[in-house]
Short mmCIF file of C-alpha atoms and ligand atoms in Angstrom, two decimals:
data_model
loop_
_atom_site.label_atom_id
_atom_site.label_comp_id
_atom_site.label_asym_id
_atom_site.label_seq_id
_atom_site.Cartn_x
_atom_site.Cartn_y
_atom_site.Cartn_z
CA MET A 60 -50.48 34.73 -2.53
CA LYS A 61 -48.94 34.90 -6.01
CA ASN A 62 -49.56 31.58 -7.75
CA LYS A 63 -48.16 31.22 -11.20
CA GLU A 64 -50.37 29.42 -13.68
CA VAL A 65 -48.78 26.07 -14.51
CA THR A 66 -50.01 24.09 -17.45
CA ILE A 67 -49.34 20.60 -18.71
CA GLU A 68 -49.89 19.30 -22.19
CA LYS A 69 -52.35 16.42 -22.41
CA HIS A 70 -51.84 13.70 -25.01
CA SER A 71 -54.76 15.08 -26.98
CA GLY A 72 -53.03 18.46 -27.25
CA GLU A 73 -55.68 19.97 -24.96
CA GLU A 74 -54.18 21.99 -22.09
CA GLU A 75 -55.23 21.76 -18.46
CA LYS A 76 -54.17 23.51 -15.26
CA SER A 77 -51.75 21.39 -13.27
CA PRO A 78 -53.05 20.75 -9.72
CA LYS A 79 -50.92 22.14 -6.93
CA ILE A 80 -50.34 21.52 -3.26
CA ILE A 81 -50.16 24.71 -1.24
CA VAL A 82 -49.04 24.66 2.38
CA ARG A 83 -49.81 27.88 4.22
CA CYS A 84 -47.50 28.50 7.19
CA VAL A 85 -49.10 30.21 10.17
CA GLY A 86 -47.00 31.25 13.16
CA HIS A 87 -43.75 29.86 11.75
CA GLU A 88 -41.39 29.97 8.76
CA PHE A 89 -40.24 26.34 8.52
CA PHE A 90 -40.33 26.40 4.74
CA TYR A 91 -37.41 24.00 4.20
CA PRO A 92 -38.79 21.09 6.23
CA ILE A 93 -42.13 21.53 4.47
CA SER A 94 -40.44 21.61 1.06
CA ASP A 95 -38.59 18.38 1.85
CA ILE A 96 -41.80 16.52 2.62
CA LEU A 97 -43.64 17.91 -0.41
CA ARG A 98 -40.75 16.86 -2.61
CA LEU A 99 -40.80 13.37 -1.16
CA PHE A 100 -44.50 12.82 -1.94
CA THR A 101 -44.84 14.70 -5.21
CA GLY A 102 -41.41 14.20 -6.82
CA GLU A 103 -41.58 17.92 -7.72
CA ILE A 104 -39.45 20.87 -6.62
CA PRO A 105 -41.47 23.17 -4.31
CA ARG A 106 -41.07 26.92 -4.22
CA GLN A 107 -41.65 29.41 -1.46
CA GLU A 108 -44.16 32.16 -2.13
CA GLU A 109 -44.52 34.65 0.72
CA ILE A 110 -46.04 32.62 3.58
CA CYS A 111 -46.72 29.48 1.52
CA VAL A 112 -44.81 26.57 0.06
CA VAL A 113 -46.25 25.71 -3.36
CA CYS A 114 -45.62 22.60 -5.39
CA ASP A 115 -47.04 20.87 -8.47
CA ALA A 116 -49.05 17.93 -7.11
CA GLY A 117 -47.11 15.41 -9.26
CA ALA A 118 -47.49 11.95 -7.79
CA MET A 119 -50.00 13.32 -5.24
CA ALA A 120 -52.43 14.54 -7.91
CA SER A 121 -54.75 11.55 -7.62
CA SER A 122 -55.23 12.26 -3.88
CA ILE A 123 -56.88 15.62 -4.55
CA ASP A 124 -60.65 15.88 -4.60
CA PRO A 125 -61.53 16.08 -8.34
CA SER A 126 -64.00 18.93 -7.68
CA SER A 127 -61.17 21.12 -6.36
CA SER A 128 -58.21 22.27 -8.46
CA ASP A 129 -55.61 22.39 -5.65
CA LEU A 130 -54.96 20.85 -2.27
CA ILE A 131 -54.52 23.58 0.34
CA LEU A 132 -53.13 22.77 3.78
CA VAL A 133 -52.36 24.84 6.83
CA SER A 134 -49.34 24.21 9.03
CA SER A 135 -49.84 26.21 12.20
CA ILE A 136 -47.97 26.87 15.42
CA SER A 137 -50.05 28.72 17.99
CA GLU A 138 -49.40 29.48 21.64
CA ASP A 139 -50.48 26.07 22.85
CA ARG A 140 -50.66 23.79 19.82
CA VAL A 141 -48.91 22.62 16.65
CA GLU A 142 -51.33 21.42 14.00
CA THR A 143 -51.62 20.59 10.33
CA TYR A 144 -54.93 20.36 8.51
CA THR A 145 -56.50 20.43 5.08
CA GLU A 146 -58.32 23.59 4.14
CA LYS A 147 -59.47 22.73 0.63
CA GLY A 148 -59.14 19.94 -1.90
CA ALA A 149 -59.07 16.89 0.40
CA PRO A 150 -61.61 14.12 -0.17
CA GLY A 151 -64.62 14.25 2.17
CA GLU A 152 -66.36 17.13 3.89
CA ASP A 153 -64.33 17.36 7.10
CA PRO A 154 -60.78 18.62 7.22
CA TRP A 155 -58.02 16.06 7.73
CA ARG A 156 -56.19 17.14 10.86
CA ILE A 157 -53.16 16.21 12.97
CA PHE A 158 -52.23 18.13 16.09
CA ILE A 159 -50.29 18.00 19.32
CA ASP A 160 -50.55 20.22 22.39
CA LYS A 161 -47.28 21.96 23.12
CA GLU A 162 -47.10 20.54 26.63
CA ASP A 163 -47.04 17.01 25.12
CA MET A 164 -44.58 17.83 22.36
CA PHE A 165 -41.22 16.01 22.47
CA LEU A 166 -39.70 17.23 19.18
CA PRO A 167 -38.45 20.71 18.33
CA PRO A 168 -41.15 22.67 16.43
CA ASN A 169 -39.45 22.42 13.00
CA ARG A 170 -39.38 18.63 13.23
CA GLU A 171 -42.93 18.43 14.57
CA VAL A 172 -44.19 20.51 11.62
CA LYS A 173 -42.39 18.20 9.22
CA ARG A 174 -43.60 15.05 10.97
CA GLN A 175 -47.24 16.17 10.92
CA LEU A 176 -47.15 17.06 7.23
CA TYR A 177 -45.61 13.65 6.45
CA PHE A 178 -48.32 11.77 8.36
CA LEU A 179 -51.10 13.82 6.80
CA LEU A 180 -49.86 13.36 3.23
CA SER A 181 -49.20 9.69 3.92
CA ARG A 182 -52.82 9.22 5.01
CA LEU A 183 -54.16 11.21 2.08
CA SER A 184 -52.10 9.39 -0.52
CA GLY A 185 -51.97 5.94 1.06
CA ARG A 186 -48.20 5.98 0.54
CA ALA A 187 -45.40 5.45 3.04
CA PHE A 188 -41.67 5.77 2.45
CA PRO A 189 -38.91 3.55 3.88
CA TRP A 190 -37.39 6.39 5.88
CA GLY A 191 -40.72 7.96 6.84
CA SER A 192 -40.44 11.66 7.60
CA LEU A 193 -36.64 11.47 7.90
CA THR A 194 -35.69 13.31 4.73
CA GLY A 195 -32.36 14.53 6.14
CA ILE A 196 -29.14 13.07 4.84
CA ARG A 197 -27.89 11.62 8.16
CA PRO A 198 -30.26 9.05 9.72
CA THR A 199 -27.51 7.89 12.09
CA GLN A 200 -27.41 11.36 13.58
CA VAL A 201 -31.10 10.99 14.46
CA ALA A 202 -30.39 7.49 15.85
CA ARG A 203 -27.83 9.10 18.18
CA GLU A 204 -30.60 11.21 19.69
CA LEU A 205 -32.93 8.24 20.31
CA THR A 206 -32.85 5.30 22.67
CA SER A 207 -34.35 2.57 20.47
CA GLU A 208 -35.25 1.49 16.97
CA GLU A 209 -38.91 1.39 18.02
CA GLU A 210 -38.72 5.07 18.89
CA MET A 211 -37.41 5.85 15.41
CA THR A 212 -40.28 3.89 13.88
CA ASN A 213 -42.96 5.37 16.12
CA ILE A 214 -41.87 8.98 15.92
CA TYR A 215 -40.74 9.27 12.32
CA ASP A 216 -42.59 6.35 10.68
CA VAL A 217 -39.27 4.82 9.63
CA ARG A 218 -39.73 1.23 8.46
CA LYS A 219 -38.46 -1.32 10.98
CA ASP A 220 -35.68 -2.74 8.78
CA LYS A 221 -34.40 0.78 8.03
CA ALA A 222 -34.46 1.74 11.72
CA HIS A 223 -32.47 -1.42 12.44
CA LEU A 224 -29.94 -0.51 9.72
CA ALA A 225 -29.62 3.03 11.10
CA PHE A 226 -28.88 1.77 14.61
CA LEU A 227 -26.43 -0.91 13.43
CA THR A 228 -24.60 1.75 11.40
CA ARG A 229 -24.70 4.28 14.23
CA ASP A 230 -22.98 1.80 16.55
CA ARG A 231 -20.23 1.12 13.99
CA GLU A 232 -19.77 4.82 13.28
CA ASP A 233 -19.41 5.47 17.00
CA LEU A 234 -16.89 2.66 17.32
CA VAL A 235 -14.79 4.11 14.50
CA LEU A 236 -15.09 7.65 15.90
CA SER A 237 -14.00 6.45 19.34
CA GLY A 238 -10.63 5.60 17.80
CA THR A 239 -10.13 9.21 16.67
CA ASP A 240 -9.43 12.38 18.61
CA LYS A 241 -12.55 14.55 18.62
CA ASP A 242 -10.39 17.57 17.76
CA SER A 243 -8.61 15.77 14.93
CA LEU A 244 -8.56 16.99 11.34
CA HIS A 245 -9.28 14.87 8.30
CA VAL A 246 -7.95 16.01 4.93
CA TYR A 247 -9.57 15.66 1.51
CA ILE A 248 -7.86 16.43 -1.79
CA GLY A 249 -10.06 16.53 -4.88
CA ILE A 250 -9.10 15.90 -8.50
CA PRO A 251 -12.38 16.68 -10.27
CA PHE A 252 -11.61 15.05 -13.62
CA CYS A 253 -12.67 11.71 -15.11
CA PRO A 254 -11.94 9.89 -18.38
CA SER A 255 -15.58 10.40 -19.46
CA ARG A 256 -18.67 11.69 -17.73
CA CYS A 257 -21.08 9.06 -16.42
CA ALA A 258 -24.68 9.69 -17.42
CA TYR A 259 -25.81 9.82 -13.79
CA CYS A 260 -22.93 11.97 -12.44
CA SER A 261 -23.97 14.64 -9.94
CA PHE A 262 -20.43 15.74 -9.07
CA VAL A 263 -18.38 18.60 -10.45
CA ALA A 264 -16.17 16.17 -12.43
CA GLN A 265 -15.09 17.23 -15.91
CA GLU A 266 -13.86 15.09 -18.79
CA ALA A 267 -10.06 14.97 -18.60
CA PRO A 268 -9.46 14.30 -22.34
CA ARG A 269 -11.00 17.72 -23.08
CA LYS A 270 -8.88 19.44 -20.42
CA THR A 271 -5.40 17.99 -20.92
CA ALA A 272 -3.73 21.42 -20.89
CA LEU A 273 -5.51 22.27 -17.65
CA LEU A 274 -4.48 19.23 -15.64
CA PRO A 275 -0.84 20.27 -14.87
CA GLN A 276 -2.05 23.76 -13.89
CA TYR A 277 -4.68 22.25 -11.64
CA VAL A 278 -2.16 19.97 -9.91
CA ASP A 279 0.18 22.95 -9.37
CA ALA A 280 -2.68 24.99 -7.90
CA VAL A 281 -3.68 22.23 -5.44
CA LEU A 282 -0.08 21.69 -4.36
CA SER A 283 0.46 25.41 -3.85
CA GLU A 284 -2.75 25.64 -1.82
CA MET A 285 -1.45 22.86 0.41
CA ASP A 286 1.98 24.51 0.70
CA MET A 287 0.36 27.69 1.96
CA VAL A 288 -2.41 26.29 4.15
CA LEU A 289 -0.96 23.23 5.89
CA PRO A 290 1.80 25.02 7.88
CA ARG A 291 -0.75 27.50 9.18
CA ILE A 292 -3.41 25.07 10.39
CA GLU A 293 -3.45 23.77 13.93
CA GLY A 294 -4.86 20.36 14.79
CA LYS A 295 -3.65 16.84 14.36
CA ILE A 296 -4.32 15.42 10.90
CA GLU A 297 -5.37 11.79 11.27
CA THR A 298 -6.55 10.73 7.83
CA LEU A 299 -6.03 11.71 4.21
CA TYR A 300 -8.45 10.93 1.38
CA ILE A 301 -7.61 11.67 -2.24
CA GLY A 302 -10.79 11.57 -4.30
CA GLY A 303 -12.52 13.17 -7.21
CA GLY A 304 -13.49 12.67 -9.94
CA THR A 305 -10.83 10.09 -10.53
CA PRO A 306 -7.32 11.05 -9.33
CA THR A 307 -5.74 8.25 -11.39
CA VAL A 308 -6.98 9.94 -14.58
CA LEU A 309 -3.76 12.01 -14.48
CA SER A 310 -0.97 10.79 -16.77
CA GLU A 311 1.62 8.58 -15.08
CA ALA A 312 4.18 11.41 -14.93
CA LEU A 313 1.70 13.96 -13.59
CA PHE A 314 0.26 11.47 -11.12
CA GLU A 315 3.75 10.77 -9.77
CA LYS A 316 4.46 14.51 -9.45
CA PHE A 317 1.15 15.02 -7.66
CA ILE A 318 1.54 12.13 -5.20
CA LYS A 319 5.18 13.03 -4.43
CA GLY A 320 4.11 16.66 -3.93
CA VAL A 321 1.33 15.66 -1.54
CA PHE A 322 3.56 13.45 0.59
CA SER A 323 6.36 15.99 0.73
CA HIS A 324 4.32 17.74 3.44
CA LYS A 325 5.56 16.90 6.92
CA GLU A 326 2.00 17.28 8.24
CA PHE A 327 1.25 13.93 6.55
CA SER A 328 4.11 12.04 8.16
CA ALA A 329 2.05 10.36 10.92
CA LEU A 330 -1.29 9.62 9.31
CA LYS A 331 -3.45 6.82 10.66
CA GLU A 332 -5.05 6.23 7.27
CA ILE A 333 -4.52 7.15 3.62
CA CYS A 334 -7.08 6.29 0.97
CA VAL A 335 -6.88 7.02 -2.74
CA GLU A 336 -9.73 6.68 -5.21
CA ALA A 337 -8.61 4.87 -8.32
CA GLY A 338 -12.29 4.84 -9.20
CA ARG A 339 -12.34 4.06 -12.89
CA PRO A 340 -10.52 0.81 -13.70
CA ASP A 341 -9.54 2.13 -17.14
CA THR A 342 -7.27 4.75 -15.51
CA ILE A 343 -5.27 2.28 -13.42
CA THR A 344 -1.78 1.25 -14.49
CA GLU A 345 0.92 -0.73 -12.72
CA LYS A 346 3.13 2.36 -12.65
CA LYS A 347 0.47 4.49 -10.87
CA LEU A 348 -0.20 1.76 -8.33
CA GLN A 349 3.55 1.50 -7.67
CA VAL A 350 3.72 5.28 -7.10
CA LEU A 351 1.03 4.86 -4.44
CA LEU A 352 2.74 1.92 -2.78
CA ASP A 353 6.04 3.83 -2.71
CA ALA A 354 4.22 6.66 -0.90
CA GLY A 355 2.88 4.23 1.70
CA VAL A 356 -0.69 3.97 0.37
CA LYS A 357 -2.25 0.55 0.96
CA ARG A 358 -5.92 1.45 0.71
CA ILE A 359 -7.61 2.23 -2.61
CA CYS A 360 -11.05 2.31 -4.20
CA ILE A 361 -11.71 0.59 -7.52
CA ASN A 362 -15.32 1.20 -8.42
CA PRO A 363 -17.09 -0.75 -11.15
CA GLN A 364 -20.62 0.49 -10.11
CA THR A 365 -21.97 -2.59 -11.94
CA LEU A 366 -20.49 -5.69 -13.53
CA CYS A 367 -23.05 -5.65 -16.33
CA ASP A 368 -21.27 -4.54 -19.52
CA ARG A 369 -24.52 -3.41 -21.14
CA THR A 370 -25.19 -1.02 -18.25
CA LEU A 371 -21.60 0.22 -18.22
CA ALA A 372 -21.91 1.13 -21.91
CA ARG A 373 -25.35 2.66 -21.37
CA VAL A 374 -24.15 5.04 -18.65
CA GLY A 375 -21.06 6.11 -20.57
CA ARG A 376 -18.33 4.42 -18.56
CA LYS A 377 -15.63 3.41 -20.97
CA HIS A 378 -14.58 0.16 -19.32
CA THR A 379 -15.89 -3.38 -18.98
CA ALA A 380 -16.40 -5.72 -16.04
CA GLU A 381 -13.30 -7.57 -17.21
CA ASP A 382 -11.25 -4.33 -16.97
CA PHE A 383 -12.42 -3.98 -13.36
CA GLU A 384 -11.53 -7.58 -12.48
CA ALA A 385 -8.07 -7.21 -14.05
CA ALA A 386 -7.41 -3.94 -12.16
CA PHE A 387 -8.63 -5.50 -8.91
CA GLU A 388 -6.39 -8.54 -9.35
CA MET A 389 -3.36 -6.37 -10.21
CA ALA A 390 -3.88 -4.18 -7.13
CA ARG A 391 -4.27 -7.20 -4.90
CA LYS A 392 -1.15 -8.90 -6.28
CA MET A 393 0.88 -5.72 -5.85
CA GLY A 394 0.00 -5.54 -2.16
CA PHE A 395 -2.97 -3.25 -1.58
CA SER A 396 -4.41 -4.68 1.61
CA ILE A 397 -7.70 -2.78 1.70
CA ILE A 398 -9.75 -2.33 -1.46
CA ASN A 399 -13.14 -0.65 -1.57
CA THR A 400 -15.54 -1.26 -4.44
CA ASP A 401 -18.65 0.84 -5.12
CA LEU A 402 -21.87 -0.48 -6.61
CA ILE A 403 -24.97 1.50 -7.56
CA ALA A 404 -28.51 0.18 -7.15
CA GLY A 405 -30.86 1.69 -9.73
CA LEU A 406 -28.59 2.47 -12.68
CA PRO A 407 -30.64 3.34 -15.78
CA GLY A 408 -32.11 0.25 -17.43
CA GLU A 409 -30.45 -2.20 -15.05
CA THR A 410 -32.61 -5.06 -13.80
CA THR A 411 -32.75 -6.33 -10.23
CA GLU A 412 -31.17 -9.59 -11.43
CA GLU A 413 -28.23 -7.74 -13.02
CA PHE A 414 -27.61 -5.76 -9.82
CA CYS A 415 -27.79 -8.91 -7.67
CA ASP A 416 -25.41 -10.72 -10.02
CA SER A 417 -22.90 -7.83 -9.76
CA LEU A 418 -23.06 -7.86 -5.98
CA THR A 419 -22.64 -11.65 -5.79
CA ARG A 420 -19.58 -11.50 -8.07
CA ILE A 421 -18.08 -8.63 -6.04
CA ILE A 422 -18.55 -10.51 -2.76
CA LYS A 423 -16.67 -13.47 -4.31
CA LEU A 424 -13.69 -11.16 -4.95
CA SER A 425 -13.72 -10.41 -1.21
CA PRO A 426 -12.86 -6.70 -1.12
CA GLU A 427 -12.56 -5.33 2.42
CA ASN A 428 -15.14 -2.58 1.82
CA ILE A 429 -18.22 -2.56 -0.41
CA THR A 430 -20.23 0.63 -0.71
CA VAL A 431 -23.76 0.39 -2.08
CA HIS A 432 -25.17 3.64 -3.46
CA SER A 433 -28.68 4.15 -4.70
CA LEU A 434 -29.81 6.11 -7.68
CA SER A 435 -33.47 6.65 -8.48
CA LYS A 436 -34.06 9.76 -10.48
CA LYS A 437 -37.55 10.56 -11.55
CA ARG A 438 -38.46 10.07 -15.18
CA ARG A 439 -41.17 12.14 -16.77
CA ALA A 440 -41.31 12.52 -20.53
CA SER A 441 -44.95 13.22 -21.34
CA LEU A 442 -46.56 10.59 -19.15
CA SER A 443 -50.02 10.84 -17.68
CA ARG A 444 -50.32 11.38 -13.89
CA GLU A 445 -51.38 7.74 -13.40
CA GLU A 446 -48.40 6.52 -15.41
CA ILE A 447 -46.01 8.71 -13.40
CA VAL A 448 -47.35 7.35 -10.09
CA LYS A 449 -47.18 3.79 -11.40
CA GLN A 450 -43.65 4.25 -12.76
CA GLU A 451 -42.38 5.84 -9.55
CA LYS A 452 -43.90 3.05 -7.49
CA GLU A 453 -42.24 0.40 -9.65
CA GLU A 454 -38.93 2.26 -9.54
CA LEU A 455 -39.02 2.51 -5.74
CA GLU A 456 -39.86 -1.18 -5.40
CA ARG A 457 -37.05 -2.12 -7.78
CA ILE A 458 -34.45 -0.15 -5.77
CA GLU A 459 -35.86 -1.54 -2.53
CA LYS A 460 -35.37 -5.11 -3.76
CA MET A 461 -31.77 -4.35 -4.73
CA LEU A 462 -30.96 -2.67 -1.41
CA SER A 463 -32.56 -5.46 0.61
CA PHE A 464 -30.65 -8.09 -1.36
CA ALA A 465 -27.42 -6.15 -0.77
CA SER A 466 -28.03 -5.72 2.94
CA GLU A 467 -28.95 -9.38 3.55
CA ASN A 468 -26.12 -10.81 1.48
CA LEU A 469 -23.45 -8.47 2.79
CA LEU A 470 -24.42 -9.08 6.43
CA SER A 471 -24.38 -12.85 5.90
CA SER A 472 -21.00 -12.61 4.14
CA GLY A 473 -19.26 -10.92 7.08
CA TYR A 474 -19.69 -7.26 6.11
CA ASN A 475 -21.12 -4.71 8.54
CA PRO A 476 -22.67 -1.33 7.73
CA TYR A 477 -20.29 1.33 9.07
CA TYR A 478 -21.39 4.63 7.54
CA MET A 479 -24.52 5.88 5.86
CA TYR A 480 -25.97 8.93 4.19
CA LYS A 481 -28.97 9.77 2.05
CA GLN A 482 -29.30 12.01 -0.98
CA LYS A 483 -32.13 14.42 -1.34
CA ASP A 484 -32.56 14.20 -5.10
CA THR A 485 -33.39 10.51 -5.21
CA LEU A 486 -36.94 9.25 -5.41
CA GLY A 487 -38.01 8.05 -1.98
CA GLY A 488 -34.73 9.26 -0.42
CA HIS A 489 -32.94 5.92 -0.45
CA GLU A 490 -29.74 5.40 1.48
CA ASN A 491 -26.09 4.91 0.54
CA VAL A 492 -24.29 2.51 2.88
CA GLY A 493 -20.63 1.62 3.29
CA TYR A 494 -20.08 -1.99 4.44
CA SER A 495 -16.78 -3.33 5.72
CA LYS A 496 -15.12 -6.39 7.11
CA ASP A 497 -14.22 -5.92 10.77
CA GLY A 498 -11.37 -3.51 11.39
CA THR A 499 -11.12 -2.26 7.79
CA GLU A 500 -13.55 0.68 8.04
CA CYS A 501 -12.49 3.86 6.25
CA VAL A 502 -12.20 6.38 9.08
CA TYR A 503 -12.30 9.34 6.68
CA ASN A 504 -15.72 8.28 5.37
CA VAL A 505 -17.13 8.13 8.88
CA ALA A 506 -15.52 11.44 9.88
CA MET A 507 -16.89 13.15 6.79
CA MET A 508 -20.37 11.67 6.59
CA SER A 509 -21.23 11.63 10.29
CA ASP A 510 -20.50 15.37 10.65
CA GLN A 511 -18.63 14.49 13.84
CA ARG A 512 -15.09 15.51 12.84
CA SER A 513 -13.56 18.55 11.12
CA VAL A 514 -12.49 18.24 7.50
CA LEU A 515 -9.93 20.31 5.63
CA SER A 516 -10.44 20.12 1.86
CA PHE A 517 -8.12 21.06 -0.95
CA GLY A 518 -9.06 21.48 -4.60
CA ALA A 519 -12.06 22.70 -6.59
CA GLY A 520 -15.47 21.82 -5.18
CA GLY A 521 -14.11 20.69 -1.79
CA MET A 522 -16.11 21.42 1.35
CA SER A 523 -14.15 22.18 4.51
CA LYS A 524 -15.97 22.01 7.80
CA ARG A 525 -15.34 22.61 11.46
CA VAL A 526 -17.23 20.71 14.12
CA PHE A 527 -17.67 22.40 17.50
CA PHE A 528 -18.63 20.21 20.45
CA GLY A 529 -20.65 21.11 23.48
CA SER A 530 -20.51 19.50 26.89
CA ASP A 531 -22.03 16.26 25.57
CA ASP A 532 -19.34 14.89 23.23
CA ALA A 533 -21.67 12.38 21.64
CA LEU A 534 -23.68 15.06 19.90
CA HIS A 535 -22.07 17.93 18.08
CA VAL A 536 -23.47 21.36 18.69
CA ARG A 537 -22.53 23.18 15.57
CA VAL A 538 -20.95 22.57 12.16
CA GLU A 539 -19.58 25.45 10.10
CA ARG A 540 -18.82 24.95 6.42
CA CYS A 541 -16.46 26.63 3.99
CA PRO A 542 -17.09 25.71 0.34
CA CYS A 543 -14.50 26.10 -2.40
CA ILE A 544 -15.16 27.28 -5.98
CA LYS A 545 -16.37 24.34 -8.06
CA ASP A 546 -15.05 25.24 -11.49
CA PRO A 547 -11.38 24.17 -11.90
CA ILE A 548 -10.51 27.13 -14.18
CA GLN A 549 -11.90 29.61 -11.65
CA TYR A 550 -10.20 27.70 -8.87
CA ILE A 551 -6.79 27.98 -10.56
CA ALA A 552 -7.32 31.71 -11.12
CA LYS A 553 -8.43 32.32 -7.54
CA VAL A 554 -6.34 29.84 -5.59
CA ASP A 555 -4.71 32.57 -3.48
CA GLU A 556 -8.13 33.89 -2.49
CA MET A 557 -9.29 30.34 -1.60
CA THR A 558 -6.15 29.84 0.45
CA GLU A 559 -6.69 32.96 2.53
CA LYS A 560 -10.34 32.08 3.04
CA LYS A 561 -9.42 28.63 4.33
CA ILE A 562 -6.73 29.91 6.67
CA ARG A 563 -9.20 32.41 8.13
CA PHE A 564 -11.84 29.68 8.44
CA PHE A 565 -9.57 27.42 10.50
CA SER A 566 -8.04 30.16 12.65
S1 SF4 B 635 -16.61 8.37 -12.12
FE1 SF4 B 635 -17.85 9.42 -10.56
S2 SF4 B 635 -17.16 11.54 -10.58
FE2 SF4 B 635 -16.44 10.59 -12.48
S3 SF4 B 635 -18.01 11.07 -14.01
FE3 SF4 B 635 -18.51 9.06 -13.14
S4 SF4 B 635 -19.91 9.51 -11.43
FE4 SF4 B 635 -18.92 11.43 -11.99
#
């Protein structure tokens, strides 16, 4: 085993070895599931070293026996048993152990390994997470494999309210999917530019004001990709989603050229749904909205993320809550019948009260869809281990309060959860949930996030995917993905190559 020496600086300037958690894999190589669980408990990024997964102990440090420098665990699959136990560094003399005989095992081995490690670390640390050992990004997919919420709680240690949310969302997702052909295609077009970059942005979006010369070239490249690919793809296109970035960041003239170019394709003549992200209110003008209406678009997203002006300024969004309200009112008056608004729980420095106030004001505006995202990045900056654990705990509780408030108030205001996904880089793995009034669900969002329908993407950073079904239509068998270059300059230079790759992928 090759362990690198990791050191942390103490406040006194004295250096000490940082404790680690080492999970030795015996009889299997399920390094990714093990990494996911270590990341959940420690907040650190694990690394694979030969037959081990190694991680700084981070938030788990206080659970390690002070007389031992590291916590060493064994995750083993033998002929008749799957077990996880502590080898060194756990409090007490006896090993801490969880096992199941193979004849009693009901999960596939990779999930059993993950589940055991979760339960063992949960016992050692005294911590539990809302989604238990479900670190994957699609809890509704797991709900599809189970018969009850209780099962989800018992098997994966998912908290009861989260299991309930997963099943409610699963049922809505299935309802939406039942209105689509399982062999249908759903198209995404990405404009990865924004007026400024938000402090929390994890997308490929670039600042448009710095790239003005690039924007017309980028639009031409996307349109040429569509010209070449669309006539050569089989499959009925049911929905179209134009996202980003912020597509409405384009100048009025370029936006009009782009939208007219998109809708010149006969493949888009019988769409069931078109949605355009006009995400940042400061990019919306009457002229751009009219261009969309003229093209038959009635569904847009206007996303304030918060209605607290102090937070908006803090995260680098160059608009106010008033700008959002004015854009919303203009879109409504002009005839957009379905408007989605996004909010984020956990924006830097935002209090629970500020988030709840934003949500209450948004509900009063009565948009058809409200999507609640969560953001809880870890913060370090020379804190002691105890301070890190305390800070993470407070952060998790803060986000939990926001999400619970959102869920309760949206459900009681006539909104239902209709799609859900989780992000791996958030503390505690909180969920993002799209809520809608009955009959206004965005089919594209469900198709994309449920991994139950194929998606054809155009533009830099887009991910195309094909879903292949087995005999049981309710559960897909296999998803293949085809990513596109993320950098817009590279994308423009290599658009022909991307085009050929996509045609091959869908043939
Ligand atoms: S609006 Fe969205 S895509 Fe654009 S910078 Fe902000 S977070 Fe990133």
